[in-house]
């Protein structure tokens, strides 16, 4: 049984690592109890490919202290807004992107929120850092472990552990 929640973080504009750090700080300031962070990965864009490379990571939030999924999403959206996120181009470049990937064992499908994230199983830039944190976590809908989803993923995009100083930032 999944007790915690997982948030995907991504940035491909400006000081990408700085935006990830500010987003983690924003989650803490918003009362979200961040208990673990994956490594940071440099990833190539998917779908909308004419944009800079991303830095991505996953944060694990303590489930026992979380507000509702809708309130958690609202806090994440406020952090994005505070960090200058705009939504001019679908899947386009962004200072920060915060996605609620998994919220405990819950399955939610509303106009504003779908949990687990509908494209989670198809994206290496999320599966690789999630696998680092919780390889044996079962996807609440698909019933497969994160490690199995990663192994079976058709996504062949490049996801490389990022090292500070070797970046285009």
Coordinates of N, CA, C and O in Angstrom, one line a residue:
X1 N 0.8 -1.2 0.0 CA 0.0 0.0 0.0 C 0.9 1.2 0.0 O 1.8 1.4 0.8
X2 N 0.6 2.1 -0.9 CA 1.4 3.4 -1.0 C 0.9 4.4 0.0 O -0.3 4.7 0.1
X3 N 1.9 4.9 0.8 CA 1.6 5.8 1.9 C 1.9 7.2 1.5 O 1.4 8.2 2.1
X4 N 2.9 7.4 0.6 CA 3.4 8.7 0.3 C 2.9 9.2 -1.1 O 2.2 8.5 -1.8
X5 N 3.4 10.4 -1.4 CA 3.1 11.0 -2.8 C 4.4 11.3 -3.4 O 5.4 11.5 -2.8
X6 N 4.3 11.4 -4.8 CA 5.5 11.7 -5.6 C 5.2 12.8 -6.6 O 4.2 12.8 -7.2
X7 N 6.2 13.7 -6.6 CA 6.0 14.9 -7.5 C 7.2 14.9 -8.5 O 8.4 14.8 -8.0
X8 N 6.9 15.0 -9.7 CA 8.0 15.2 -10.8 C 8.3 16.7 -10.9 O 7.4 17.5 -11.0
X9 N 9.6 17.0 -11.0 CA 10.0 18.4 -11.1 C 10.8 18.4 -12.4 O 11.6 17.5 -12.7
X10 N 10.6 19.5 -13.2 CA 11.4 19.7 -14.4 C 11.6 21.1 -14.7 O 10.7 22.0 -14.4
X11 N 12.7 21.5 -15.3 CA 13.0 22.8 -15.7 C 14.0 22.8 -17.0 O 14.9 22.0 -17.0
X12 N 13.7 23.7 -17.9 CA 14.6 23.8 -19.1 C 14.8 25.2 -19.5 O 15.3 25.5 -20.6
X13 N 14.5 26.2 -18.7 CA 14.8 27.6 -18.9 C 15.6 28.2 -17.8 O 15.4 27.9 -16.7
X14 N 16.6 29.1 -18.2 CA 17.3 29.8 -17.2 C 18.2 28.9 -16.4 O 18.8 27.9 -16.9
X15 N 18.3 29.2 -15.1 CA 19.1 28.4 -14.1 C 18.3 27.2 -13.7 O 17.6 27.2 -12.7
X16 N 18.4 26.1 -14.6 CA 17.5 25.0 -14.4 C 17.7 24.3 -13.0 O 16.7 24.1 -12.3
X17 N 18.9 24.1 -12.5 CA 19.1 23.6 -11.2 C 18.6 24.5 -10.1 O 18.0 24.1 -9.1
X18 N 18.8 25.8 -10.3 CA 18.3 26.8 -9.4 C 16.8 26.7 -9.2 O 16.2 26.8 -8.1
X19 N 16.1 26.6 -10.4 CA 14.6 26.4 -10.3 C 14.2 25.2 -9.6 O 13.2 25.2 -8.9
X20 N 14.9 24.1 -9.8 CA 14.5 22.8 -9.1 C 14.7 23.1 -7.6 O 13.8 22.7 -6.8
X21 N 15.8 23.7 -7.2 CA 16.0 24.0 -5.8 C 14.9 24.9 -5.2 O 14.4 24.7 -4.1
X22 N 14.6 25.9 -6.0 CA 13.6 26.9 -5.5 C 12.2 26.2 -5.4 O 11.4 26.5 -4.5
X23 N 11.9 25.2 -6.3 CA 10.7 24.5 -6.2 C 10.6 23.6 -5.0 O 9.6 23.5 -4.3
X24 N 11.7 22.9 -4.7 CA 11.8 22.1 -3.5 C 11.6 23.0 -2.2 O 10.8 22.7 -1.3
X25 N 12.2 24.1 -2.2 CA 12.0 25.1 -1.1 C 10.6 25.6 -1.1 O 10.0 25.7 0.0
X26 N 10.0 25.8 -2.2 CA 8.6 26.2 -2.3 C 7.7 25.2 -1.7 O 6.7 25.5 -1.0
X27 N 7.9 23.9 -2.0 CA 7.1 22.8 -1.4 C 7.2 22.8 0.1 O 6.2 22.6 0.8
X28 N 8.4 22.9 0.6 CA 8.6 23.0 2.1 C 7.9 24.2 2.7 O 7.2 24.0 3.7
X29 N 8.1 25.3 2.0 CA 7.4 26.5 2.5 C 5.9 26.4 2.5 O 5.2 27.0 3.3
X30 N 5.4 25.6 1.5 CA 3.9 25.4 1.4 C 3.4 24.3 2.3 O 2.2 23.9 2.2
X31 N 4.2 23.8 3.2 CA 3.8 22.8 4.2 C 3.8 21.4 3.7 O 3.2 20.5 4.3
X32 N 4.4 21.2 2.5 CA 4.5 19.8 2.0 C 5.8 19.2 2.5 O 6.9 19.8 2.4
X33 N 5.7 18.1 3.2 CA 6.8 17.5 3.9 C 7.7 16.6 2.9 O 7.3 15.5 2.7
X34 N 8.7 17.3 2.3 CA 9.5 16.6 1.4 C 10.5 15.7 2.2 O 11.3 16.2 3.0
X35 N 10.4 14.4 2.0 CA 11.3 13.5 2.8 C 12.5 12.9 2.0 O 13.4 12.5 2.6
X36 N 12.4 12.8 0.7 CA 13.5 12.3 -0.1 C 13.4 13.0 -1.5 O 12.4 13.3 -2.0
X37 N 14.6 13.1 -2.1 CA 14.8 13.6 -3.4 C 15.6 12.6 -4.2 O 16.6 12.1 -3.7
X38 N 15.2 12.4 -5.5 CA 16.1 11.6 -6.4 C 17.3 12.5 -6.8 O 17.4 13.7 -6.5
X39 N 18.2 11.8 -7.5 CA 19.2 12.6 -8.2 C 18.6 13.5 -9.2 O 17.4 13.3 -9.6
X40 N 19.4 14.4 -9.8 CA 18.9 15.2 -10.9 C 19.4 14.6 -12.2 O 20.5 14.1 -12.3
X41 N 18.5 14.6 -13.2 CA 18.8 14.0 -14.5 C 18.7 15.0 -15.6 O 17.7 15.8 -15.6
X42 N 19.6 15.0 -16.5 CA 19.5 15.8 -17.7 C 18.8 14.9 -18.8 O 19.2 13.8 -19.0
X43 N 17.7 15.5 -19.4 CA 16.9 14.7 -20.2 C 16.6 15.5 -21.5 O 16.5 16.7 -21.5
X44 N 16.4 14.7 -22.6 CA 16.0 15.4 -23.8 C 14.5 15.6 -23.9 O 13.8 14.8 -23.3
X45 N 14.1 16.7 -24.5 CA 12.6 16.9 -24.5 C 11.9 15.8 -25.3 O 12.5 15.3 -26.2
X46 N 10.7 15.6 -24.9 CA 9.8 14.6 -25.7 C 8.6 15.3 -26.2 O 8.2 16.4 -25.6
X47 N 8.0 14.8 -27.2 CA 6.8 15.4 -27.9 C 7.2 16.7 -28.6 O 7.3 16.8 -29.7
X48 N 7.3 17.8 -27.8 CA 7.7 19.1 -28.4 C 9.2 19.2 -28.3 O 9.8 19.6 -27.2
X49 N 9.9 18.8 -29.3 CA 11.4 18.6 -29.2 C 12.2 19.8 -29.5 O 13.4 19.8 -29.2
X50 N 11.7 20.8 -30.1 CA 12.5 22.0 -30.4 C 12.6 23.0 -29.2 O 12.0 24.1 -29.2
X51 N 13.3 22.5 -28.2 CA 13.5 23.3 -27.0 C 14.7 22.8 -26.3 O 15.2 21.7 -26.6
X52 N 15.2 23.5 -25.3 CA 16.4 23.1 -24.6 C 16.2 21.8 -23.7 O 15.1 21.5 -23.4
X53 N 17.3 21.1 -23.4 CA 17.3 19.9 -22.5 C 16.7 20.3 -21.2 O 16.9 21.4 -20.7
X54 N 16.1 19.4 -20.5 CA 15.5 19.5 -19.2 C 16.5 19.0 -18.1 O 17.3 18.1 -18.4
X55 N 16.3 19.5 -16.9 CA 16.7 18.8 -15.7 C 15.5 18.3 -15.0 O 14.5 19.1 -14.9
X56 N 15.5 17.1 -14.6 CA 14.3 16.5 -14.0 C 14.7 15.7 -12.7 O 15.9 15.2 -12.6
X57 N 13.8 15.6 -11.8 CA 14.0 14.9 -10.6 C 12.6 14.5 -10.0 O 11.6 15.0 -10.5
X58 N 12.6 13.7 -9.0 CA 11.3 13.4 -8.3 C 11.5 13.6 -6.8 O 12.6 13.3 -6.2
X59 N 10.5 14.2 -6.2 CA 10.4 14.4 -4.7 C 9.4 13.5 -4.1 O 8.3 13.3 -4.7
X60 N 9.7 12.9 -3.0 CA 8.8 12.1 -2.2 C 8.3 12.9 -1.1 O 9.0 13.5 -0.3
X61 N 6.9 13.0 -1.0 CA 6.3 13.7 0.1 C 5.7 12.8 1.1 O 5.1 11.8 0.8
X62 N 5.8 13.1 2.4 CA 5.3 12.3 3.5 C 3.7 12.3 3.4 O 3.1 13.4 3.6
X63 N 3.1 11.2 3.2 CA 1.7 11.1 3.1 C 0.9 11.4 4.3 O -0.2 12.0 4.2
X64 N 1.4 11.2 5.5 CA 0.6 11.4 6.7 C 0.4 12.9 7.0 O -0.5 13.2 7.7
X65 N 1.2 13.8 6.3 CA 1.0 15.2 6.6 C 0.5 16.0 5.4 O 0.4 17.2 5.4
X66 N 0.0 15.2 4.4 CA -0.4 15.9 3.2 C -1.9 16.4 3.2 O -2.7 15.7 3.8
X67 N -2.1 17.5 2.6 CA -3.5 17.9 2.4 C -4.2 17.0 1.4 O -3.5 16.1 0.9
X68 N -5.4 17.3 1.0 CA -6.0 16.5 -0.1 C -5.2 16.6 -1.4 O -4.4 17.5 -1.6
X69 N -5.5 15.7 -2.3 CA -4.8 15.8 -3.6 C -5.0 17.1 -4.3 O -4.1 17.7 -4.9
X70 N -6.3 17.6 -4.3 CA -6.6 18.9 -4.9 C -5.9 20.0 -4.3 O -5.4 20.9 -5.0
X71 N -5.8 20.0 -2.9 CA -5.0 21.1 -2.2 C -3.5 21.0 -2.5 O -2.9 22.0 -2.6
X72 N -3.0 19.8 -2.6 CA -1.6 19.6 -2.9 C -1.3 20.1 -4.3 O -0.4 20.9 -4.5
X73 N -2.2 19.8 -5.3 CA -2.1 20.3 -6.6 C -2.1 21.9 -6.6 O -1.3 22.5 -7.3
X74 N -3.0 22.4 -5.9 CA -3.1 23.9 -5.8 C -1.8 24.5 -5.3 O -1.4 25.5 -5.8
X75 N -1.2 23.9 -4.3 CA 0.0 24.4 -3.8 C 1.1 24.3 -4.9 O 2.0 25.2 -5.0
X76 N 1.2 23.2 -5.6 CA 2.2 23.0 -6.6 C 2.0 24.1 -7.7 O 3.0 24.6 -8.2
X77 N 0.7 24.3 -8.1 CA 0.5 25.3 -9.1 C 0.9 26.7 -8.7 O 1.4 27.5 -9.5
X78 N 0.7 27.1 -7.4 CA 1.1 28.3 -6.9 C 2.6 28.5 -6.9 O 3.2 29.6 -7.2
X79 N 3.3 27.4 -6.6 CA 4.8 27.4 -6.7 C 5.3 27.7 -8.2 O 6.1 28.5 -8.4
X80 N 4.6 27.0 -9.1 CA 5.0 27.2 -10.5 C 4.8 28.7 -10.9 O 5.6 29.3 -11.5
X81 N 3.6 29.2 -10.5 CA 3.3 30.6 -10.8 C 4.3 31.5 -10.2 O 4.8 32.5 -10.9
X82 N 4.7 31.3 -9.0 CA 5.7 32.1 -8.3 C 7.0 32.1 -8.9 O 7.8 33.0 -8.9
X83 N 7.3 31.0 -9.6 CA 8.6 30.8 -10.3 C 8.6 31.2 -11.7 O 9.5 30.8 -12.5
X84 N 7.5 31.9 -12.1 CA 7.4 32.4 -13.5 C 7.0 31.4 -14.6 O 7.2 31.7 -15.8
X85 N 6.3 30.3 -14.2 CA 5.8 29.4 -15.2 C 4.7 30.0 -16.0 O 3.8 30.6 -15.5
X86 N 4.9 29.9 -17.3 CA 3.8 30.3 -18.2 C 3.4 29.1 -19.1 O 4.2 28.1 -19.2
X87 N 2.2 29.1 -19.6 CA 1.7 28.0 -20.4 C 1.4 28.5 -21.8 O 0.3 28.3 -22.3
X88 N 2.3 29.1 -22.5 CA 2.1 29.7 -23.8 C 2.1 28.6 -24.9 O 1.3 28.6 -25.8
X89 N 2.9 27.6 -24.7 CA 3.1 26.5 -25.7 C 2.9 25.2 -25.0 O 3.6 24.9 -24.1
X90 N 1.9 24.4 -25.4 CA 1.7 23.1 -24.8 C 3.0 22.2 -24.9 O 3.6 22.1 -26.0
X91 N 3.4 21.7 -23.8 CA 4.7 20.9 -23.7 C 5.9 21.7 -24.0 O 7.0 21.2 -24.3
X92 N 5.8 23.1 -24.0 CA 6.9 23.9 -24.4 C 7.9 24.2 -23.2 O 7.7 23.6 -22.1
X93 N 8.9 25.0 -23.5 CA 9.9 25.4 -22.5 C 9.2 26.0 -21.2 O 8.2 26.6 -21.3
X94 N 9.9 25.7 -20.1 CA 9.3 26.2 -18.8 C 10.4 26.4 -17.8 O 11.3 25.6 -17.7
X95 N 10.2 27.4 -16.9 CA 11.1 27.6 -15.8 C 11.0 26.4 -14.8 O 12.0 26.0 -14.3
X96 N 9.7 26.0 -14.6 CA 9.5 24.9 -13.7 C 8.2 24.2 -14.0 O 7.3 24.8 -14.5
X97 N 8.2 22.9 -13.9 CA 7.0 22.1 -14.1 C 6.9 21.1 -12.9 O 7.9 20.4 -12.6
X98 N 5.8 21.1 -12.2 CA 5.6 20.3 -11.0 C 4.4 19.4 -11.3 O 3.3 19.9 -11.5
X99 N 4.6 18.1 -11.4 CA 3.5 17.2 -11.7 C 3.3 16.2 -10.5 O 4.2 15.6 -10.0
X100 N 2.0 16.2 -10.1 CA 1.6 15.2 -9.0 C 1.5 13.8 -9.7 O 0.6 13.6 -10.5
X101 N 2.5 13.0 -9.5 CA 2.6 11.7 -10.2 C 1.7 10.6 -9.5 O 1.0 9.9 -10.2
X102 N 1.9 10.5 -8.2 CA 1.2 9.5 -7.5 C 0.9 10.1 -6.1 O 1.7 10.8 -5.5
X103 N -0.4 9.8 -5.7 CA -0.8 10.3 -4.4 C -1.4 9.2 -3.6 O -2.5 8.7 -3.9
X104 N -0.5 8.6 -2.8 CA -0.8 7.4 -2.0 C -1.4 6.3 -3.0 O -0.8 6.1 -4.0
X105 N -2.4 5.6 -2.5 CA -3.0 4.6 -3.4 C -4.2 5.2 -4.2 O -4.9 4.4 -4.8
X106 N -4.4 6.5 -4.2 CA -5.6 7.1 -4.8 C -5.6 7.1 -6.3 O -4.6 7.2 -6.9
X107 N -6.8 6.9 -6.8 CA -7.0 7.0 -8.2 C -8.1 8.1 -8.4 O -9.2 8.0 -7.9
X108 N -7.7 9.2 -9.1 CA -8.6 10.4 -9.2 C -8.6 10.8 -10.7 O -7.6 10.8 -11.3
X109 N -9.8 11.0 -11.2 CA -9.9 11.6 -12.5 C -11.0 12.6 -12.5 O -12.2 12.3 -12.5
X110 N -10.6 13.9 -12.5 CA -11.5 15.0 -12.6 C -11.0 15.9 -13.7 O -10.0 15.6 -14.4
X111 N -11.7 17.0 -13.9 CA -11.3 17.9 -15.0 C -9.9 18.5 -14.8 O -9.2 18.8 -15.7
X112 N -9.6 18.7 -13.5 CA -8.3 19.4 -13.1 C -7.2 18.5 -12.7 O -6.1 18.9 -12.7
X113 N -7.5 17.2 -12.4 CA -6.5 16.4 -11.8 C -6.8 14.9 -12.2 O -7.9 14.4 -12.0
X114 N -5.7 14.3 -12.6 CA -5.7 12.8 -12.9 C -4.5 12.2 -12.1 O -3.4 12.6 -12.3
X115 N -4.8 11.3 -11.2 CA -3.8 10.6 -10.4 C -4.1 9.2 -10.4 O -5.2 8.8 -10.2
X116 N -3.1 8.3 -10.7 CA -1.7 8.6 -11.0 C -1.7 9.4 -12.4 O -2.6 9.3 -13.2
X117 N -0.6 10.1 -12.5 CA -0.4 10.9 -13.7 C -0.6 10.0 -15.0 O 0.0 9.0 -15.0
X118 N -1.4 10.5 -15.9 CA -1.7 9.6 -17.0 C -0.6 9.2 -18.0 O -0.6 8.1 -18.6
X119 N 0.5 10.0 -18.0 CA 1.6 9.6 -18.9 C 2.9 9.1 -18.1 O 3.9 8.9 -18.7
X120 N 2.7 8.9 -16.8 CA 3.8 8.4 -16.0 C 4.5 7.2 -16.5 O 5.7 7.2 -16.6
X121 N 3.8 6.2 -16.9 CA 4.3 4.9 -17.3 C 5.0 5.0 -18.7 O 5.8 4.1 -19.1
X122 N 4.8 6.1 -19.4 CA 5.4 6.2 -20.8 C 6.6 7.2 -20.8 O 7.1 7.5 -21.9
X123 N 7.1 7.7 -19.7 CA 8.1 8.7 -19.7 C 9.3 8.3 -18.9 O 9.3 8.3 -17.7
X124 N 10.4 8.1 -19.6 CA 11.7 7.8 -18.9 C 12.1 8.9 -18.0 O 12.7 8.6 -16.9
X125 N 11.9 10.2 -18.3 CA 12.4 11.3 -17.5 C 11.7 11.3 -16.2 O 12.2 11.9 -15.2
X126 N 10.6 10.6 -16.0 CA 9.9 10.4 -14.7 C 10.3 9.1 -14.1 O 10.5 8.9 -12.9
X127 N 10.2 8.0 -14.9 CA 10.5 6.7 -14.4 C 11.9 6.5 -13.9 O 12.0 5.8 -12.9
X128 N 12.9 7.0 -14.5 CA 14.3 6.8 -14.0 C 14.4 7.4 -12.6 O 14.9 6.7 -11.7
X129 N 14.1 8.7 -12.3 CA 14.3 9.1 -11.0 C 13.3 8.5 -10.0 O 13.6 8.2 -8.8
X130 N 12.1 8.1 -10.4 CA 11.1 7.4 -9.5 C 11.7 6.0 -9.2 O 11.6 5.6 -8.0
X131 N 12.3 5.4 -10.2 CA 12.9 4.1 -10.0 C 14.0 4.1 -9.0 O 14.3 3.2 -8.2
X132 N 14.8 5.3 -9.0 CA 15.9 5.4 -8.1 C 15.3 5.5 -6.6 O 15.9 4.9 -5.7
X133 N 14.2 6.1 -6.4 CA 13.6 6.2 -5.1 C 12.9 5.0 -4.6 O 13.0 4.5 -3.5
X134 N 12.0 4.5 -5.5 CA 11.1 3.4 -5.1 C 10.9 2.4 -6.2 O 9.8 2.3 -6.8
X135 N 11.9 1.6 -6.6 CA 11.8 0.7 -7.7 C 10.7 -0.4 -7.5 O 10.1 -0.8 -8.5
X136 N 10.3 -0.7 -6.3 CA 9.3 -1.8 -6.0 C 7.9 -1.2 -5.8 O 7.0 -2.0 -5.6
X137 N 7.8 0.1 -5.9 CA 6.4 0.7 -5.8 C 5.5 0.2 -6.9 O 5.9 0.3 -8.1
X138 N 4.3 -0.2 -6.5 CA 3.4 -0.7 -7.5 C 2.6 0.5 -8.0 O 2.0 1.3 -7.2
X139 N 2.5 0.6 -9.3 CA 1.6 1.7 -10.0 C 0.2 1.3 -9.5 O -0.3 0.2 -9.7
X140 N -0.6 2.3 -9.0 CA -1.9 2.1 -8.4 C -2.9 1.6 -9.4 O -3.9 1.0 -9.0
X141 N -2.7 1.8 -10.7 CA -3.7 1.4 -11.7 C -3.2 0.2 -12.5 O -3.9 -0.8 -12.6
X142 N -1.9 0.3 -12.9 CA -1.4 -0.8 -13.8 C -0.9 -2.0 -13.0 O -0.8 -3.1 -13.6
X143 N -0.7 -1.8 -11.7 CA -0.3 -3.0 -10.9 C 1.2 -3.5 -11.1 O 1.5 -4.6 -10.7
X144 N 2.0 -2.7 -11.9 CA 3.3 -3.1 -12.1 C 4.3 -2.3 -11.3 O 4.0 -1.1 -11.0
X145 N 5.4 -2.8 -10.9 CA 6.4 -2.1 -10.2 C 7.0 -1.0 -11.1 O 7.1 -1.2 -12.3
X146 N 7.5 0.1 -10.5 CA 8.1 1.1 -11.3 C 9.3 0.6 -12.1 O 9.5 0.9 -13.3
X147 N 10.1 -0.3 -11.5 CA 11.2 -0.9 -12.2 C 10.8 -1.7 -13.5 O 11.4 -1.7 -14.5
X148 N 9.6 -2.3 -13.4 CA 9.1 -3.1 -14.5 C 8.6 -2.1 -15.6 O 8.8 -2.3 -16.8
X149 N 7.9 -1.0 -15.2 CA 7.4 0.0 -16.1 C 8.6 0.6 -16.9 O 8.6 0.8 -18.1
X150 N 9.7 0.8 -16.2 CA 10.9 1.4 -16.8 C 11.5 0.4 -17.8 O 11.8 0.7 -18.9
X151 N 11.6 -0.8 -17.4 CA 12.1 -1.9 -18.2 C 11.3 -2.1 -19.5 O 11.9 -2.3 -20.6
X152 N 10.0 -2.0 -19.4 CA 9.1 -2.2 -20.6 C 8.8 -0.9 -21.4 O 8.1 -1.0 -22.4
X153 N 9.3 0.2 -20.9 CA 9.0 1.5 -21.6 C 9.5 1.5 -23.0 O 10.6 1.1 -23.3
X154 N 8.6 2.0 -23.9 CA 9.0 2.2 -25.3 C 9.7 3.5 -25.5 O 10.3 3.8 -26.6
X155 N 9.7 4.4 -24.5 CA 10.4 5.7 -24.6 C 11.9 5.4 -24.6 O 12.5 4.8 -23.6
X156 N 12.6 5.9 -25.6 CA 14.1 5.7 -25.7 C 14.8 7.0 -25.5 O 16.0 7.1 -25.9
X157 N 14.2 8.0 -25.0 CA 14.8 9.3 -24.9 C 16.0 9.2 -23.8 O 15.9 8.3 -22.9
X158 N 17.0 10.0 -24.0 CA 18.1 10.0 -23.1 C 17.9 10.6 -21.8 O 17.3 11.7 -21.7
X159 N 18.2 9.9 -20.7 CA 18.1 10.4 -19.3 C 19.4 10.0 -18.7 O 19.7 8.9 -18.4
X160 N 20.2 11.1 -18.4 CA 21.6 10.9 -17.8 C 21.7 11.7 -16.5 O 21.3 12.8 -16.4
X161 N 22.3 11.0 -15.5 CA 22.5 11.7 -14.2 C 23.3 12.9 -14.4 O 24.3 12.9 -15.1
X162 N 22.8 14.0 -13.9 CA 23.4 15.3 -14.1 C 24.5 15.6 -13.1 O 24.3 15.3 -11.9
X163 N 25.6 16.2 -13.5 CA 26.6 16.6 -12.6 C 26.8 18.1 -12.7 O 27.0 18.6 -13.8
X164 N 26.7 18.8 -11.6 CA 26.9 20.2 -11.6 C 28.2 20.6 -12.2 O 29.2 19.9 -12.0
X165 N 28.2 21.7 -13.0 CA 29.5 22.1 -13.7 C 29.6 21.6 -15.1 O 30.5 22.0 -15.8
X166 N 28.9 20.5 -15.4 CA 29.0 20.0 -16.8 C 27.7 20.3 -17.6 O 27.4 19.6 -18.5
X167 N 27.1 21.3 -17.2 CA 25.8 21.7 -17.8 C 25.9 22.9 -18.7 O 26.9 23.6 -18.7
X168 N 24.9 23.1 -19.5 CA 24.8 24.3 -20.3 C 24.3 25.5 -19.6 O 24.1 26.5 -20.2
X169 N 24.0 25.3 -18.3 CA 23.5 26.5 -17.5 C 24.6 27.6 -17.4 O 25.7 27.3 -17.3

